[in-house]
Short mmCIF file of C-alpha atoms in Angstrom, two decimals:
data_model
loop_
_atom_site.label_atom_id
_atom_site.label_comp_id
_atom_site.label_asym_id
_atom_site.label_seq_id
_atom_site.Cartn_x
_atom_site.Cartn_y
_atom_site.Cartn_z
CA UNK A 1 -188.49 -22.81 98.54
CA UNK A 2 -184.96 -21.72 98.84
CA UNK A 3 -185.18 -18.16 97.37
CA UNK A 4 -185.32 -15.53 100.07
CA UNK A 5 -183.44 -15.19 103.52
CA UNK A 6 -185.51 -13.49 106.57
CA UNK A 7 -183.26 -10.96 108.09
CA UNK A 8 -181.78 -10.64 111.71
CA UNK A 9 -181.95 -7.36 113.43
CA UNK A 10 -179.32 -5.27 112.72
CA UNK A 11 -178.29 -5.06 116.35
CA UNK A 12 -177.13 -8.29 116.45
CA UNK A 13 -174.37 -6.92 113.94
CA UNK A 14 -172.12 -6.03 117.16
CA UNK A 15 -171.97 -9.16 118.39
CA UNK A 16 -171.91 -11.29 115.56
CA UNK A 17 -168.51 -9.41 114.80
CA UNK A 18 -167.17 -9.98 117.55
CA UNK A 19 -167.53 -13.16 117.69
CA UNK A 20 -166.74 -13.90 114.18
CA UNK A 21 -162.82 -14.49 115.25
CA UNK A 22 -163.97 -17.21 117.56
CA UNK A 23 -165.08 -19.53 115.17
CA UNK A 24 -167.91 -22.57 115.71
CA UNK A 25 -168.50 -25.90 114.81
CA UNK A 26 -171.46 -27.48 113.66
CA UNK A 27 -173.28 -29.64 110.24
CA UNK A 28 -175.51 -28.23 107.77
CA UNK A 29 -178.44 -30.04 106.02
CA UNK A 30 -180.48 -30.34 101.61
CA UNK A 31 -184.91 -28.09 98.61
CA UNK A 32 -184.42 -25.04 97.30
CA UNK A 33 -184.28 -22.02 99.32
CA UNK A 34 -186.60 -19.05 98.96
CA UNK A 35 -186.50 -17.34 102.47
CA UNK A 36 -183.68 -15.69 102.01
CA UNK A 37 -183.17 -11.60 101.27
CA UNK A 38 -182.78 -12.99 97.87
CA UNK A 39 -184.18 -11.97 95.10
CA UNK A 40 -188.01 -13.86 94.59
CA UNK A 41 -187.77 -16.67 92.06
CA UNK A 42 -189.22 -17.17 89.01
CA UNK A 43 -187.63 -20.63 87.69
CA UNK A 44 -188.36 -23.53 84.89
CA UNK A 45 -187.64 -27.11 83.94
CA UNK A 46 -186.43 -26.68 80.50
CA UNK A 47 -185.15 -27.99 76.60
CA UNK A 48 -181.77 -26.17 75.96
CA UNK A 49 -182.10 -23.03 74.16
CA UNK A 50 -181.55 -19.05 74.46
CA UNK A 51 -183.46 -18.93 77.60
CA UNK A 52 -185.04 -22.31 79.27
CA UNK A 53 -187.93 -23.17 78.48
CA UNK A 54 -190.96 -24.72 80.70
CA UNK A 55 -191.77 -28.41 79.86
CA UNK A 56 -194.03 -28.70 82.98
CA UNK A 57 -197.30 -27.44 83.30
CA UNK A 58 -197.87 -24.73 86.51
CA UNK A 59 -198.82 -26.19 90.04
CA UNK A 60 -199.67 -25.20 93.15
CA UNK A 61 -199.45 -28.58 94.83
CA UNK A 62 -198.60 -28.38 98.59
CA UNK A 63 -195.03 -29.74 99.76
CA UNK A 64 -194.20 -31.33 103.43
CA UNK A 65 -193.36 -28.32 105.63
CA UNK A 66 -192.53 -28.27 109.25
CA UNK A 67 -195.12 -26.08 110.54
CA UNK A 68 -198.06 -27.20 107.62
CA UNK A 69 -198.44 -27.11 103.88
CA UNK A 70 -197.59 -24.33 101.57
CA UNK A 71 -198.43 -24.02 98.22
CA UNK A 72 -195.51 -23.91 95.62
CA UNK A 73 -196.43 -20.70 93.65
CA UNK A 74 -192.93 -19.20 92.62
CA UNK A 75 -193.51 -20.63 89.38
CA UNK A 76 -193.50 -23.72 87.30
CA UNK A 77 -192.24 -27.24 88.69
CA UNK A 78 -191.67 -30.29 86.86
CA UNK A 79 -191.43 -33.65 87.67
CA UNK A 80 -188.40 -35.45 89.93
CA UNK A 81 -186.09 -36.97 87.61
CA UNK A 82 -186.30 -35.07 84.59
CA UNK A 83 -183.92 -33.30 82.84
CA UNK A 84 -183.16 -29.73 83.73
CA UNK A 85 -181.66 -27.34 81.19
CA UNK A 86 -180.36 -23.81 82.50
CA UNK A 87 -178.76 -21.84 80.52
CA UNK A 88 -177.42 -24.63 78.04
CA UNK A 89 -176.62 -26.73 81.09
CA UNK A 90 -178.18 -29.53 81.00
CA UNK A 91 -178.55 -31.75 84.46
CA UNK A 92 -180.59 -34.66 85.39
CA UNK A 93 -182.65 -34.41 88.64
CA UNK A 94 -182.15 -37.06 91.15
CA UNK A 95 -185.54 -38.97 92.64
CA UNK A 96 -187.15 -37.08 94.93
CA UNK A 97 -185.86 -33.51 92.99
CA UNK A 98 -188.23 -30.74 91.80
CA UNK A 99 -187.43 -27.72 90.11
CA UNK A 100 -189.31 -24.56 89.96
CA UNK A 101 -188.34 -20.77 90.05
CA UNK A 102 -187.25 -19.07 86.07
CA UNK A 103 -185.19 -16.95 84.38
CA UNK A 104 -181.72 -16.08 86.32
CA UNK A 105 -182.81 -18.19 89.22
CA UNK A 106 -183.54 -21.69 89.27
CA UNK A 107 -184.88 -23.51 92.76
CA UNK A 108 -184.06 -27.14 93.12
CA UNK A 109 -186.17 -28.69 95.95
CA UNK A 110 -184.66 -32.03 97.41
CA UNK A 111 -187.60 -33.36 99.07
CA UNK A 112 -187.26 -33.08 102.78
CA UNK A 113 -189.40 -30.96 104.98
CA UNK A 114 -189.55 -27.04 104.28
CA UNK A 115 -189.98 -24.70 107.08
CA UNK A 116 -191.66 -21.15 107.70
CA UNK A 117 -190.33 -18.26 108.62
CA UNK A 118 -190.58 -14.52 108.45
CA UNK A 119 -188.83 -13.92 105.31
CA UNK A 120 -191.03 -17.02 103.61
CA UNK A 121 -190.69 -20.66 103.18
CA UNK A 122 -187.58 -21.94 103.22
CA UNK A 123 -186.73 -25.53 101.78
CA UNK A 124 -183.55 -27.70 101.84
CA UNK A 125 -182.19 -27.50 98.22
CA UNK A 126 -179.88 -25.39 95.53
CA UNK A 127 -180.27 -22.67 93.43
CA UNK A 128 -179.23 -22.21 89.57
CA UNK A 129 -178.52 -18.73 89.12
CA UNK A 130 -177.54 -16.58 85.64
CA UNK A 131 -176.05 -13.42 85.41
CA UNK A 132 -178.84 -11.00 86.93
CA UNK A 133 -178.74 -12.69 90.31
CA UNK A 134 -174.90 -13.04 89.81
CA UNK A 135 -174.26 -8.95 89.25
CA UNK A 136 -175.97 -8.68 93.14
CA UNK A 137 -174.46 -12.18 94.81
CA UNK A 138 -171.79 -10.38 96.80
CA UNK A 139 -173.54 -7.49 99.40
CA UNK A 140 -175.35 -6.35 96.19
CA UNK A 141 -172.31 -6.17 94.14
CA UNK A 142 -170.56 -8.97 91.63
CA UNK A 143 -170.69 -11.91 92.81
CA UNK A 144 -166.95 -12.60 94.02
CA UNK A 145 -165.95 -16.37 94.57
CA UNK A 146 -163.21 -15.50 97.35
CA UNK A 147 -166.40 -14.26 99.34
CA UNK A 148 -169.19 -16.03 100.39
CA UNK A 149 -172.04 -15.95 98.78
CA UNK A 150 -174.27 -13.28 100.38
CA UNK A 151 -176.68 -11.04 98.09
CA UNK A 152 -178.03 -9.82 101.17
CA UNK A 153 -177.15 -6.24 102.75
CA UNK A 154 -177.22 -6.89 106.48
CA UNK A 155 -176.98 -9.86 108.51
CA UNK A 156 -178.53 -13.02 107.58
CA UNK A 157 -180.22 -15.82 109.16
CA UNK A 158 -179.14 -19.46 108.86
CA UNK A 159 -180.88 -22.21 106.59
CA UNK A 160 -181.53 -24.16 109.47
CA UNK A 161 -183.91 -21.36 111.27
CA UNK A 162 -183.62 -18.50 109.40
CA UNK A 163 -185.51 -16.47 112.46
CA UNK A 164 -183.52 -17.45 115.19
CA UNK A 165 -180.23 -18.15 114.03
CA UNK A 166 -178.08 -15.31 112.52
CA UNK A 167 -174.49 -16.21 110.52
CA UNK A 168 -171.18 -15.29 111.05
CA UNK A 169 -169.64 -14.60 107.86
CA UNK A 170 -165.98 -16.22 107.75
CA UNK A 171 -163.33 -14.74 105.07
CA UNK A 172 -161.51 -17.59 104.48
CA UNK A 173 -163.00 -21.09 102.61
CA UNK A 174 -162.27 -24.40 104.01
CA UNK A 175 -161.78 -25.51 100.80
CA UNK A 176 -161.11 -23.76 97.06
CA UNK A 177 -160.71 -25.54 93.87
CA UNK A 178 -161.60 -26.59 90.75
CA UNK A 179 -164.62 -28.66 89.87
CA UNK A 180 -166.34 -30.45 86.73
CA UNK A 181 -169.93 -28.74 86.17
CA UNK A 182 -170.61 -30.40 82.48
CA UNK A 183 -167.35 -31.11 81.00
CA UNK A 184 -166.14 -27.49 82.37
CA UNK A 185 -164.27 -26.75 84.92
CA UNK A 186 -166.01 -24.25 87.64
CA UNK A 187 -164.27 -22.72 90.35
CA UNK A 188 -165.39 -24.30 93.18
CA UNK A 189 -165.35 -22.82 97.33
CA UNK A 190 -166.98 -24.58 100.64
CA UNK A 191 -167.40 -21.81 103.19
CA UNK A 192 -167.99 -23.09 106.78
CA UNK A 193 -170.40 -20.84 108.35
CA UNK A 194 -171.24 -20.22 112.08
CA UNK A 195 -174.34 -19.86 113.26
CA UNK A 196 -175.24 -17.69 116.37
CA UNK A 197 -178.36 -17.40 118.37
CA UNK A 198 -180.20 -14.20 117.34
CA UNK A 199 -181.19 -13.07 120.48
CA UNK A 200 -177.80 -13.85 122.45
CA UNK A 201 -175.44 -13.86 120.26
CA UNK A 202 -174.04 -17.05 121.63
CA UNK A 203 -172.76 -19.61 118.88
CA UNK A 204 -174.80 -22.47 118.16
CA UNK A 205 -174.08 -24.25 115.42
CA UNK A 206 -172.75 -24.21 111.16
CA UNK A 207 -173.53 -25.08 108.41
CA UNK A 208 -171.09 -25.47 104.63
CA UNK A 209 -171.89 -23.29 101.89
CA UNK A 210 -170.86 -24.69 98.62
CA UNK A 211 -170.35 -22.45 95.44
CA UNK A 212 -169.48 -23.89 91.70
CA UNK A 213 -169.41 -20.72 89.83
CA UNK A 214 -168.66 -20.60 85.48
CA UNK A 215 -168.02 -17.23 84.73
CA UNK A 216 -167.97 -18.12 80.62
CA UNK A 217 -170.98 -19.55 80.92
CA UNK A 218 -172.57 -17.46 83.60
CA UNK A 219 -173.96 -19.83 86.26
CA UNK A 220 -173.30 -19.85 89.65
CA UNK A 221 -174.68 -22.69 91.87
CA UNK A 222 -175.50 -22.50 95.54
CA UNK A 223 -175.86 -24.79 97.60
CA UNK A 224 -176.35 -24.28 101.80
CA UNK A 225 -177.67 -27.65 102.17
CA UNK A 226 -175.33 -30.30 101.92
CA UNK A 227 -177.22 -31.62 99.31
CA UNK A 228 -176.30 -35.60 98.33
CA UNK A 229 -174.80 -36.42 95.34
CA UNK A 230 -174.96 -32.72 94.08
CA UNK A 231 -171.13 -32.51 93.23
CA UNK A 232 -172.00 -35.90 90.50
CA UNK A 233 -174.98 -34.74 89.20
CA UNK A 234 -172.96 -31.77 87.90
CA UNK A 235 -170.25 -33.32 86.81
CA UNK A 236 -172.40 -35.54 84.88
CA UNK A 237 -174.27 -32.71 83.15
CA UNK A 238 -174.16 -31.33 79.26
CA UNK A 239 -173.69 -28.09 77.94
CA UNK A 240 -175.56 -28.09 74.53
#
């Protein structure tokens, strides 16, 4: 699950730069990622209080993957369509939606096909994440919305293959504003990301990052999947 990015070599860094000015076009896709350089998860479907609690009972039921099965073992999951309660946030997951993960960092899986990589399995999804993962989500430093969300130290691989595509981190977002997460109003970025092969360096393809961050409440939410319907399931969620 989305969690963990596998990293690129560090050579690549070169050209990646200097192609970064060039820009690319491209789409992006929607589980929860945990083959990233991001922290491992440990995440729960939860009643609101202090710290969420698990209402689902541990499982290590295989999910679809692209290259077989792979057991879901990050933590607990719950059923799809249940309520979800991080950090007083309270959200509603769509059919189809599982949650697993705990603590500061919550993995939503979507449903369609994970994939395998170096760094782990990676599924199409969003992440929930509190103020540990937050203090690290920029380079290893606070996580700052007018950059894009990388708590990674070195070049990173895209969500579509994160082995043989490496991103090209852009400085500006396509788009910055508000959004409701709850009743609250988060500040909200989309970050279009190129993608470059890892080997050549030659652009490929993108993918959007979004970002609804509330620093009161500390919760930042990722998503690198163009997950459906994510934007109203937020807005329609409770703090409580």
């Amino acid at each position: 699950m989305p969690g963990r990015r596998s990293r690129v070599a560090v050579a690549l860094l070169t050209v990646v730069t200097s192609w970064a000015g060039t820009g690319c076009g491209g789409s992006g896709p929607a589980l929860v990622d945990s083959s990233t350089t991001r922290p491992v998860p440990t995440a729960t479907l939860a009643s609101s209080s202090t710290r969420p609690q698990t209402t689902a009972l541990p499982t290590t039921q295989g999910i679809p993957t692209t290259t077989g099965r792979v057991p879901l073992t990050t933590g607990q999951t719950g059923p799809a369509g249940a309520p979800l309660t991080f950090r007083h946030l309270t959200i509603r997951l769509a059919k189809g939606w599982r949650a697993g993960g705990g603590g500061d960092h919550v993995e939503v899986a979507t449903g369609r096909a994970c994939r395998r990589s170096a760094g782990g399995v990676d599924c199409p999804g969003f992440l929930l994440l509190g103020p540990t993962q937050i203090a690290i989500a920029s380079e290893l430093a606070p996580f700052d919305p007018d950059k894009v969300w990388h708590p990674g130290a070195g070049v990173e691989g895209c969500p579509e293959d994160r082995d043989g595509l490496a991103e090209v981190t852009p400085t500006v977002p396509t788009r910055q504003s508000t959004a409701k997460v709850g009743g609250k109003d988060a500040v909200y970025r989309e970050w279009r990301i190129g993608c470059v092969d890892a080997r050549t360096g030659k652009p490929r393809t993108s993918y959007t990052q979004r970002v609804w961050y509330l620093k009161r409440s500390g919760i930042v939410v990722v998503d690198e999947w163009s997950t459906p319907a994510l934007g109203a399931v937020l807005a329609a969620g409770r703090f409580g």
